[in-house]
mmCIF file of C-alpha atoms in Angstrom:
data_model
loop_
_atom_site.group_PDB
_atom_site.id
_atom_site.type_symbol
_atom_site.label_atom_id
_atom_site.label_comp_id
_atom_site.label_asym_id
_atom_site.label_seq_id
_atom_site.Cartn_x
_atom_site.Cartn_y
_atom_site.Cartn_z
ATOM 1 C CA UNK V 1 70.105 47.048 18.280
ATOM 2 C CA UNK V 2 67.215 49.009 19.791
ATOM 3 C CA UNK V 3 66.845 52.523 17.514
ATOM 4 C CA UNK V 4 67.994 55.463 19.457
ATOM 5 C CA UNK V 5 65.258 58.898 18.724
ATOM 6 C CA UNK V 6 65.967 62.260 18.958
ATOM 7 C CA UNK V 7 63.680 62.860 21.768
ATOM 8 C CA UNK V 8 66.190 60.209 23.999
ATOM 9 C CA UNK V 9 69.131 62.656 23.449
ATOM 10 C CA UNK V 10 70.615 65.754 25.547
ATOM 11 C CA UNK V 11 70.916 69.187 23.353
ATOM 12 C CA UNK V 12 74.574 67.834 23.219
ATOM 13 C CA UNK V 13 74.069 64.760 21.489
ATOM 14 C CA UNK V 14 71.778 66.880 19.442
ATOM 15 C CA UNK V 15 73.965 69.348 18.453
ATOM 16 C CA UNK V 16 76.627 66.807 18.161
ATOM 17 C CA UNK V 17 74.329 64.958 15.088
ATOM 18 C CA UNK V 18 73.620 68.162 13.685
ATOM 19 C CA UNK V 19 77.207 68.852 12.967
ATOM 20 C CA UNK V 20 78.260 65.482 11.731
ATOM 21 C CA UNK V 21 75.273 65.995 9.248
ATOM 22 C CA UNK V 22 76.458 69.247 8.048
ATOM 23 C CA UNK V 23 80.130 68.341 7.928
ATOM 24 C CA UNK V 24 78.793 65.209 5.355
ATOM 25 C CA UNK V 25 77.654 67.675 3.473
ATOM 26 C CA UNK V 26 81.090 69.366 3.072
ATOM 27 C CA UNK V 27 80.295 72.628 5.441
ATOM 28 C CA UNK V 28 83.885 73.255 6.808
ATOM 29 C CA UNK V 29 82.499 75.488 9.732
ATOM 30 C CA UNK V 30 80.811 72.915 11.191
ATOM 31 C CA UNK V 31 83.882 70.397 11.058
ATOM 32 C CA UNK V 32 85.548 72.894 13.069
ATOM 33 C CA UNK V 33 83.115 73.256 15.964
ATOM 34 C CA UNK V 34 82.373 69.736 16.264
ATOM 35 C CA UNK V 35 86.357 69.746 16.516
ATOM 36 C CA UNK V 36 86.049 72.006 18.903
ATOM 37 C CA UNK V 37 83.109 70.319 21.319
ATOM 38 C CA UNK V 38 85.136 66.983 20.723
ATOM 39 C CA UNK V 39 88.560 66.949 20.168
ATOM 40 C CA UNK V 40 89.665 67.432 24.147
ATOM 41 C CA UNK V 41 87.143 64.396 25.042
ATOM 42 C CA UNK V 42 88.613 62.122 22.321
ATOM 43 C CA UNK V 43 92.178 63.277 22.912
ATOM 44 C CA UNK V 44 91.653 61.975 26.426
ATOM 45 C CA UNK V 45 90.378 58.489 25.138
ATOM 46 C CA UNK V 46 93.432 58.525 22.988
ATOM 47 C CA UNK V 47 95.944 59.084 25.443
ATOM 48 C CA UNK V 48 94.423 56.583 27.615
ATOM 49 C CA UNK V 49 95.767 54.037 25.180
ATOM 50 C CA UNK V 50 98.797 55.456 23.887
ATOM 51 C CA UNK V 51 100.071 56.898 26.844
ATOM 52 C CA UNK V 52 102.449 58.778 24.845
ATOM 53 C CA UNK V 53 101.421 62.519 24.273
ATOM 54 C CA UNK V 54 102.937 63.492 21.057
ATOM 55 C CA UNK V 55 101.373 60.173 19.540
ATOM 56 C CA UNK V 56 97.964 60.461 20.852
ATOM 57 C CA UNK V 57 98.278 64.203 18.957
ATOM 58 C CA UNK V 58 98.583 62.702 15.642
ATOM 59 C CA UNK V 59 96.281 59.903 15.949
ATOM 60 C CA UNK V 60 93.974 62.714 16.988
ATOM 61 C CA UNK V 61 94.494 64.248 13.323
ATOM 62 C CA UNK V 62 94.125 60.817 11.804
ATOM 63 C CA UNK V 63 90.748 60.674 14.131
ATOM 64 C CA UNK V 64 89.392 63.580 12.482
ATOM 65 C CA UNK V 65 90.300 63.266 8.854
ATOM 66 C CA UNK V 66 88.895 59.980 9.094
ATOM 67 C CA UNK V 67 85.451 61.740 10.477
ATOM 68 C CA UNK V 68 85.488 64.245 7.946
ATOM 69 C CA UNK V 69 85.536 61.458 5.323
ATOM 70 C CA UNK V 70 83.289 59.694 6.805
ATOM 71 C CA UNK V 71 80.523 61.670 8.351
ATOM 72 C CA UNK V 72 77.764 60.755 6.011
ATOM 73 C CA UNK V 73 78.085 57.205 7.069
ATOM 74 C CA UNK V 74 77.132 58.114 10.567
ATOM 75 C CA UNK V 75 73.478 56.206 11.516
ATOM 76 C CA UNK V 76 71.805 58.084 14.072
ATOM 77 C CA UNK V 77 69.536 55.148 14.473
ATOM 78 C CA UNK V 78 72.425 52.945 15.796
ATOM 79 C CA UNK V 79 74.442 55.067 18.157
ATOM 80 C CA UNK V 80 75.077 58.547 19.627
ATOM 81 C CA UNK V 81 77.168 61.127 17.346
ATOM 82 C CA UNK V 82 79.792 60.901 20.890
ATOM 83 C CA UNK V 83 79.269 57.171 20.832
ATOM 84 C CA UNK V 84 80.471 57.232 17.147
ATOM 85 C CA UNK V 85 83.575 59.183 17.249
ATOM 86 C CA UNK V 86 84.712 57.696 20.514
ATOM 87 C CA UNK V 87 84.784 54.002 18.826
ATOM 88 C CA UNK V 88 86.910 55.555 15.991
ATOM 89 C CA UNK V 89 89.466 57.243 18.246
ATOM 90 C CA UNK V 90 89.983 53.975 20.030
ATOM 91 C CA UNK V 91 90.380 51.921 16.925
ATOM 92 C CA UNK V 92 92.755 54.643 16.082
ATOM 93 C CA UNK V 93 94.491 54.293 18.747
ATOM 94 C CA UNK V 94 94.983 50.845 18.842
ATOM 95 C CA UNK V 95 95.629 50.514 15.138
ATOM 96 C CA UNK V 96 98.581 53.061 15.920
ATOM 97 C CA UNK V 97 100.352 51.266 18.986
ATOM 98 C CA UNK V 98 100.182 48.062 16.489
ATOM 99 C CA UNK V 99 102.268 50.325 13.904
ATOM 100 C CA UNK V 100 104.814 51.076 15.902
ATOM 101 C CA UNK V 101 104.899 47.341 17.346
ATOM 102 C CA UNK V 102 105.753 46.336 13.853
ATOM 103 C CA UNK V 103 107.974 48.728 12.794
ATOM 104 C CA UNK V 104 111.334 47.904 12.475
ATOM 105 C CA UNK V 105 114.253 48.728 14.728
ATOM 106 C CA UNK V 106 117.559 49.132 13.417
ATOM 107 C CA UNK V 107 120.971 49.321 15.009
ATOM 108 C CA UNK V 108 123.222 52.440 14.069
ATOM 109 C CA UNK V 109 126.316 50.193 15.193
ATOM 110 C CA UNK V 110 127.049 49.033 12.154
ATOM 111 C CA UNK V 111 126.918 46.152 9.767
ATOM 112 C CA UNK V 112 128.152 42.731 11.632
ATOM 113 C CA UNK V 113 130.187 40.355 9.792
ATOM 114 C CA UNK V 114 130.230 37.221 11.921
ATOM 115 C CA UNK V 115 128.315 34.550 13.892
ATOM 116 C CA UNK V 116 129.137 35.847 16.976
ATOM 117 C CA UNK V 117 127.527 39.422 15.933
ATOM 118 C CA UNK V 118 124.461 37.637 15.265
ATOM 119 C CA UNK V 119 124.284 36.407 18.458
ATOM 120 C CA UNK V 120 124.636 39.615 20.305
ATOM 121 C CA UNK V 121 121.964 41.520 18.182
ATOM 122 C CA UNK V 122 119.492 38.239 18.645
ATOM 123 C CA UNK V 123 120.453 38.670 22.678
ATOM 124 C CA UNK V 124 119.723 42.720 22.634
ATOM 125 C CA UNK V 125 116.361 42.499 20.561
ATOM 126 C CA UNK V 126 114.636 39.544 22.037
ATOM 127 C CA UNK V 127 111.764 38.648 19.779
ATOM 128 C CA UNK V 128 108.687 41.224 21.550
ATOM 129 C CA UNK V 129 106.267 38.232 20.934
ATOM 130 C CA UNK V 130 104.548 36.473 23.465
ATOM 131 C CA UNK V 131 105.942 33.433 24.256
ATOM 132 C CA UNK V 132 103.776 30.222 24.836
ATOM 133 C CA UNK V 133 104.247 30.659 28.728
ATOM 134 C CA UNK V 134 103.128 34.240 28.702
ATOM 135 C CA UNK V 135 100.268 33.632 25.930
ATOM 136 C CA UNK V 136 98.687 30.513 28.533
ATOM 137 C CA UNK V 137 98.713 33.085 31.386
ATOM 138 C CA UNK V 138 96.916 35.676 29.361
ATOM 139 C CA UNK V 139 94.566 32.931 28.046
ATOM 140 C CA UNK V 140 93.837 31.969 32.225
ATOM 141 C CA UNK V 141 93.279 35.548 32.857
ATOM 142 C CA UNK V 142 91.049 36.438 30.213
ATOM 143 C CA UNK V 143 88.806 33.506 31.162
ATOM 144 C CA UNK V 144 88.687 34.589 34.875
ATOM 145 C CA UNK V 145 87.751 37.902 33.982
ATOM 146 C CA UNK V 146 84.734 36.605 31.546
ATOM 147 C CA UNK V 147 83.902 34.104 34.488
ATOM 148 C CA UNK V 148 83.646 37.447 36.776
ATOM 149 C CA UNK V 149 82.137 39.498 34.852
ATOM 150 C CA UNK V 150 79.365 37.134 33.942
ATOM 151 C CA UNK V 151 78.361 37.726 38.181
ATOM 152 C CA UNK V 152 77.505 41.277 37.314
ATOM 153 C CA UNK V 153 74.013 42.463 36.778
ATOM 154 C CA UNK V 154 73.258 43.780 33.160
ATOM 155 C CA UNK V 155 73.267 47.569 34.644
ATOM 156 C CA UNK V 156 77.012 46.798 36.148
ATOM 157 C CA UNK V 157 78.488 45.166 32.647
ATOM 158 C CA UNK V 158 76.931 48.156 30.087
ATOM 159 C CA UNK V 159 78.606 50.955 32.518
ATOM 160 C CA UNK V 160 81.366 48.799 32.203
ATOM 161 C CA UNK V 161 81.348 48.776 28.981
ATOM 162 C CA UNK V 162 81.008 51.911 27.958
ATOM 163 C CA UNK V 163 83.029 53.121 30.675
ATOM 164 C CA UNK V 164 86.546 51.119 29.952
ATOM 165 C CA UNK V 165 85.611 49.523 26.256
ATOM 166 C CA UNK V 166 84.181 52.953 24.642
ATOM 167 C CA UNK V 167 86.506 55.561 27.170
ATOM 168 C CA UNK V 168 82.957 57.669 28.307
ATOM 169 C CA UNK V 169 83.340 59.151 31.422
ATOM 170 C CA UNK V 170 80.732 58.516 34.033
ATOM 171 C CA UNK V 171 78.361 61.801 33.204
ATOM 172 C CA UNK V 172 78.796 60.626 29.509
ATOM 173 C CA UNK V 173 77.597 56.777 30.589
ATOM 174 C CA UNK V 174 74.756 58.479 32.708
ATOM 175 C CA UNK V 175 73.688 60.154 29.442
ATOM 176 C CA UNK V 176 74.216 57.636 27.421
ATOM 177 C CA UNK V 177 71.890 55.287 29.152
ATOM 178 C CA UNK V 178 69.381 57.781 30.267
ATOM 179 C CA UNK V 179 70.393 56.709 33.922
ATOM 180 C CA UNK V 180 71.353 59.336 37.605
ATOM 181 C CA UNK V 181 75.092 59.798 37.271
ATOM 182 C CA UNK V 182 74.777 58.809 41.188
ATOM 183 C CA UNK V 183 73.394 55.642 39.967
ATOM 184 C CA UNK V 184 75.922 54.850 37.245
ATOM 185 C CA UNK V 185 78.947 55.968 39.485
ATOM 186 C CA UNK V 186 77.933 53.638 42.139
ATOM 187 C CA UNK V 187 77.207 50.550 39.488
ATOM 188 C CA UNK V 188 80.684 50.937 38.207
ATOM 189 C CA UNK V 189 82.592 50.982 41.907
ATOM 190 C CA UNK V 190 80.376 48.261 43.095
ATOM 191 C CA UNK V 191 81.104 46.355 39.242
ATOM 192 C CA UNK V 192 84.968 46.932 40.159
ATOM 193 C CA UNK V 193 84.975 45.915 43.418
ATOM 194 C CA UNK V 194 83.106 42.659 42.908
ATOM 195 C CA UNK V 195 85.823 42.315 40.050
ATOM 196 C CA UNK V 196 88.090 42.726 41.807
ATOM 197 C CA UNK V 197 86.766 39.918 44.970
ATOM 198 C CA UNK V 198 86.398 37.280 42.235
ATOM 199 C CA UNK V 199 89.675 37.546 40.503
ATOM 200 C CA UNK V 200 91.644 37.514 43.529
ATOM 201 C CA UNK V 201 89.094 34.150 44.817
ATOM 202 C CA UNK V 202 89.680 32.838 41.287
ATOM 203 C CA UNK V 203 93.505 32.866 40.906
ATOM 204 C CA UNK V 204 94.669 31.251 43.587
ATOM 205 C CA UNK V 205 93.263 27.772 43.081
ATOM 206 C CA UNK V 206 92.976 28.596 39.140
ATOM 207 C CA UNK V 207 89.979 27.212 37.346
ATOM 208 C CA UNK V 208 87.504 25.507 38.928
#
Protein backbone atom coordinates (compact mmCIF):
# COMPACT_ATOMS: atom_id res chain seq x y z
CA UNK A 1 0.00 0.00 0.00
CA UNK A 2 1.40 3.31 -1.24
CA UNK A 3 2.62 5.44 2.17
CA UNK A 4 0.33 8.28 2.83
CA UNK A 5 2.69 11.84 4.09
CA UNK A 6 1.66 14.48 6.04
CA UNK A 7 1.98 16.98 3.36
CA UNK A 8 -1.08 14.77 1.35
CA UNK A 9 -3.46 15.52 4.31
CA UNK A 10 -6.13 18.43 5.08
CA UNK A 11 -5.50 20.28 8.67
CA UNK A 12 -8.35 17.76 9.56
CA UNK A 13 -6.69 14.66 8.94
CA UNK A 14 -3.87 16.42 10.62
CA UNK A 15 -5.38 17.28 13.60
CA UNK A 16 -7.20 14.06 13.54
CA UNK A 17 -3.43 12.09 13.82
CA UNK A 18 -2.37 14.44 16.28
CA UNK A 19 -5.03 13.41 18.68
CA UNK A 20 -4.92 9.71 18.19
CA UNK A 21 -1.13 10.19 19.03
CA UNK A 22 -1.76 11.98 22.16
CA UNK A 23 -4.66 9.84 23.29
CA UNK A 24 -1.86 6.65 22.91
CA UNK A 25 -0.11 8.34 25.14
CA UNK A 26 -2.91 8.33 27.79
CA UNK A 27 -3.84 12.33 27.50
CA UNK A 28 -7.63 12.11 28.34
CA UNK A 29 -8.29 15.68 26.85
CA UNK A 30 -7.44 14.75 23.68
CA UNK A 31 -9.69 11.48 23.70
CA UNK A 32 -12.41 13.79 24.28
CA UNK A 33 -12.00 16.17 21.35
CA UNK A 34 -11.22 13.63 18.91
CA UNK A 35 -14.67 12.29 20.40
CA UNK A 36 -15.93 15.28 19.76
CA UNK A 37 -14.64 15.94 15.86
CA UNK A 38 -15.70 12.17 15.32
CA UNK A 39 -18.24 10.67 17.14
CA UNK A 40 -21.38 12.31 14.96
CA UNK A 41 -19.49 11.07 11.61
CA UNK A 42 -19.01 7.51 12.97
CA UNK A 43 -22.41 7.42 14.66
CA UNK A 44 -23.77 7.98 11.17
CA UNK A 45 -21.68 5.00 9.68
CA UNK A 46 -23.05 3.03 12.54
CA UNK A 47 -26.54 3.59 12.11
CA UNK A 48 -26.23 2.96 8.53
CA UNK A 49 -25.78 -0.66 9.48
CA UNK A 50 -27.73 -1.12 12.46
CA UNK A 51 -30.54 0.85 11.62
CA UNK A 52 -31.60 0.72 15.09
CA UNK A 53 -30.78 3.98 17.11
CA UNK A 54 -30.37 2.91 20.62
CA UNK A 55 -27.93 0.08 19.27
CA UNK A 56 -25.84 2.11 17.04
CA UNK A 57 -25.41 4.33 20.59
CA UNK A 58 -23.72 1.60 22.31
CA UNK A 59 -21.71 0.23 19.61
CA UNK A 60 -20.62 3.85 19.42
CA UNK A 61 -19.19 3.42 23.14
CA UNK A 62 -17.74 0.06 22.22
CA UNK A 63 -16.18 2.14 19.04
CA UNK A 64 -14.42 4.37 21.25
CA UNK A 65 -13.17 2.28 24.11
CA UNK A 66 -11.82 0.15 21.56
CA UNK A 67 -9.87 3.44 20.07
CA UNK A 68 -8.76 4.48 23.29
CA UNK A 69 -7.10 1.05 23.71
CA UNK A 70 -5.88 1.01 20.73
CA UNK A 71 -4.60 4.30 19.52
CA UNK A 72 -0.94 3.58 19.58
CA UNK A 73 -1.46 0.93 17.02
CA UNK A 74 -2.66 3.49 14.56
CA UNK A 75 0.04 3.62 11.31
CA UNK A 76 -0.14 6.85 9.77
CA UNK A 77 1.80 5.39 6.94
CA UNK A 78 -1.12 3.05 5.98
CA UNK A 79 -4.29 5.06 6.26
CA UNK A 80 -5.94 8.34 7.34
CA UNK A 81 -6.67 8.79 11.28
CA UNK A 82 -10.77 9.11 9.67
CA UNK A 83 -9.96 6.17 7.46
CA UNK A 84 -8.95 4.25 10.68
CA UNK A 85 -11.78 4.79 12.97
CA UNK A 86 -14.37 4.49 10.25
CA UNK A 87 -13.16 0.68 9.51
CA UNK A 88 -13.53 0.03 13.30
CA UNK A 89 -17.04 1.44 13.65
CA UNK A 90 -18.15 -0.74 10.79
CA UNK A 91 -16.59 -3.88 12.10
CA UNK A 92 -18.36 -2.82 15.18
CA UNK A 93 -21.23 -2.64 13.78
CA UNK A 94 -21.37 -5.66 12.04
CA UNK A 95 -19.85 -7.70 14.83
CA UNK A 96 -22.97 -6.33 16.87
CA UNK A 97 -25.96 -7.20 14.40
CA UNK A 98 -24.15 -10.85 14.41
CA UNK A 99 -24.69 -10.79 18.39
CA UNK A 100 -27.97 -10.26 18.41
CA UNK A 101 -28.48 -12.81 15.36
CA UNK A 102 -27.19 -15.41 17.72
CA UNK A 103 -28.69 -14.66 20.72
CA UNK A 104 -31.23 -16.70 21.91
CA UNK A 105 -34.97 -16.15 21.93
CA UNK A 106 -37.04 -17.56 24.49
CA UNK A 107 -40.77 -17.98 24.85
CA UNK A 108 -42.42 -16.59 28.17
CA UNK A 109 -45.40 -19.13 27.42
CA UNK A 110 -44.24 -21.62 29.31
CA UNK A 111 -42.56 -24.96 29.43
CA UNK A 112 -44.29 -27.49 26.73
CA UNK A 113 -44.76 -30.98 27.63
CA UNK A 114 -45.67 -32.73 24.40
CA UNK A 115 -44.90 -33.45 20.71
CA UNK A 116 -47.39 -31.39 19.51
CA UNK A 117 -45.81 -28.25 21.54
CA UNK A 118 -42.73 -28.90 19.78
CA UNK A 119 -44.21 -28.54 16.71
CA UNK A 120 -45.81 -25.23 17.25
CA UNK A 121 -42.61 -23.54 18.72
CA UNK A 122 -40.50 -25.19 15.57
CA UNK A 123 -43.54 -23.51 13.26
CA UNK A 124 -43.28 -19.88 15.19
CA UNK A 125 -39.33 -19.70 15.18
CA UNK A 126 -38.43 -20.93 11.78
CA UNK A 127 -34.72 -21.56 11.74
CA UNK A 128 -33.37 -17.56 10.56
CA UNK A 129 -30.74 -19.43 8.37
CA UNK A 130 -30.53 -19.23 4.86
CA UNK A 131 -31.84 -21.94 3.21
CA UNK A 132 -30.05 -23.59 0.14
CA UNK A 133 -32.61 -21.79 -2.26
CA UNK A 134 -32.00 -18.41 -0.76
CA UNK A 135 -28.05 -19.02 -0.27
CA UNK A 136 -27.86 -19.97 -4.52
CA UNK A 137 -29.68 -16.65 -5.19
CA UNK A 138 -27.32 -14.67 -3.06
CA UNK A 139 -24.39 -16.65 -4.57
CA UNK A 140 -25.98 -15.46 -8.44
CA UNK A 141 -26.19 -12.01 -7.19
CA UNK A 142 -22.97 -11.55 -5.71
CA UNK A 143 -21.35 -12.79 -8.93
CA UNK A 144 -23.38 -10.30 -11.10
CA UNK A 145 -22.42 -7.57 -9.04
CA UNK A 146 -18.46 -8.56 -9.23
CA UNK A 147 -19.14 -9.13 -13.08
CA UNK A 148 -20.49 -5.30 -13.04
CA UNK A 149 -18.37 -3.83 -11.15
CA UNK A 150 -15.34 -5.17 -12.93
CA UNK A 151 -16.88 -2.56 -16.11
CA UNK A 152 -16.02 0.36 -13.91
CA UNK A 153 -12.93 2.40 -14.33
CA UNK A 154 -10.45 2.28 -11.30
CA UNK A 155 -11.62 6.05 -10.32
CA UNK A 156 -15.49 4.66 -10.27
CA UNK A 157 -14.65 1.32 -7.99
CA UNK A 158 -12.23 3.32 -5.15
CA UNK A 159 -15.22 6.05 -4.70
CA UNK A 160 -17.14 3.12 -4.49
CA UNK A 161 -15.37 1.77 -2.16
CA UNK A 162 -14.81 4.09 0.14
CA UNK A 163 -18.09 5.49 -0.34
CA UNK A 164 -20.44 2.24 0.57
CA UNK A 165 -17.49 -0.28 2.01
CA UNK A 166 -15.74 2.43 4.45
CA UNK A 167 -19.30 4.81 4.99
CA UNK A 168 -17.16 8.33 3.83
CA UNK A 169 -19.32 10.71 2.53
CA UNK A 170 -18.52 12.21 -0.81
CA UNK A 171 -16.39 15.48 0.59
CA UNK A 172 -14.63 12.81 2.82
CA UNK A 173 -13.86 10.48 -0.55
CA UNK A 174 -12.81 13.81 -2.36
CA UNK A 175 -10.30 14.25 0.48
CA UNK A 176 -9.40 11.12 0.81
CA UNK A 177 -8.19 10.72 -2.70
CA UNK A 178 -6.94 14.18 -3.20
CA UNK A 179 -9.68 14.43 -6.03
CA UNK A 180 -12.73 17.79 -6.88
CA UNK A 181 -15.71 16.68 -4.83
CA UNK A 182 -17.49 17.59 -8.35
CA UNK A 183 -15.38 14.94 -9.76
CA UNK A 184 -15.92 12.23 -7.15
CA UNK A 185 -19.77 12.99 -6.91
CA UNK A 186 -20.16 12.51 -10.53
CA UNK A 187 -17.82 9.11 -10.58
CA UNK A 188 -20.05 7.63 -7.99
CA UNK A 189 -23.67 8.50 -9.86
CA UNK A 190 -22.22 7.53 -13.13
CA UNK A 191 -20.54 4.08 -11.05
CA UNK A 192 -24.31 3.54 -9.80
CA UNK A 193 -26.00 4.03 -12.72
CA UNK A 194 -23.87 1.79 -14.90
CA UNK A 195 -24.54 -0.67 -11.87
CA UNK A 196 -27.42 -0.43 -11.98
CA UNK A 197 -27.79 -0.98 -16.36
CA UNK A 198 -25.74 -4.18 -15.95
CA UNK A 199 -27.55 -5.87 -13.18
CA UNK A 200 -30.84 -5.36 -14.58
CA UNK A 201 -29.11 -6.71 -18.41
CA UNK A 202 -27.55 -9.48 -16.31
CA UNK A 203 -30.52 -11.00 -14.42
CA UNK A 204 -32.81 -11.67 -16.76
CA UNK A 205 -31.04 -14.27 -18.87
CA UNK A 206 -28.72 -15.10 -15.67
CA UNK A 207 -25.12 -15.91 -16.37
CA UNK A 208 -23.77 -15.78 -19.48
Amino acid sequence: MTALSDSHWSERSQELGRLLAETALGRRSAFAQLYRLTASHLLGVILRITGERTQAEDVLQEVYLAVWKAAGSFDATRSQPLTWLTSIARHRAIDSLRRAQARPRFSDEGAFDDEQDHRDVYDEHPDPQPGPAELLQRAIEARLLQRCLGGLSPDQQHSLALAYYQGLSHSEVAEHLGQPLGSVKSWIRRALQSLKTCLERLAPGGLA
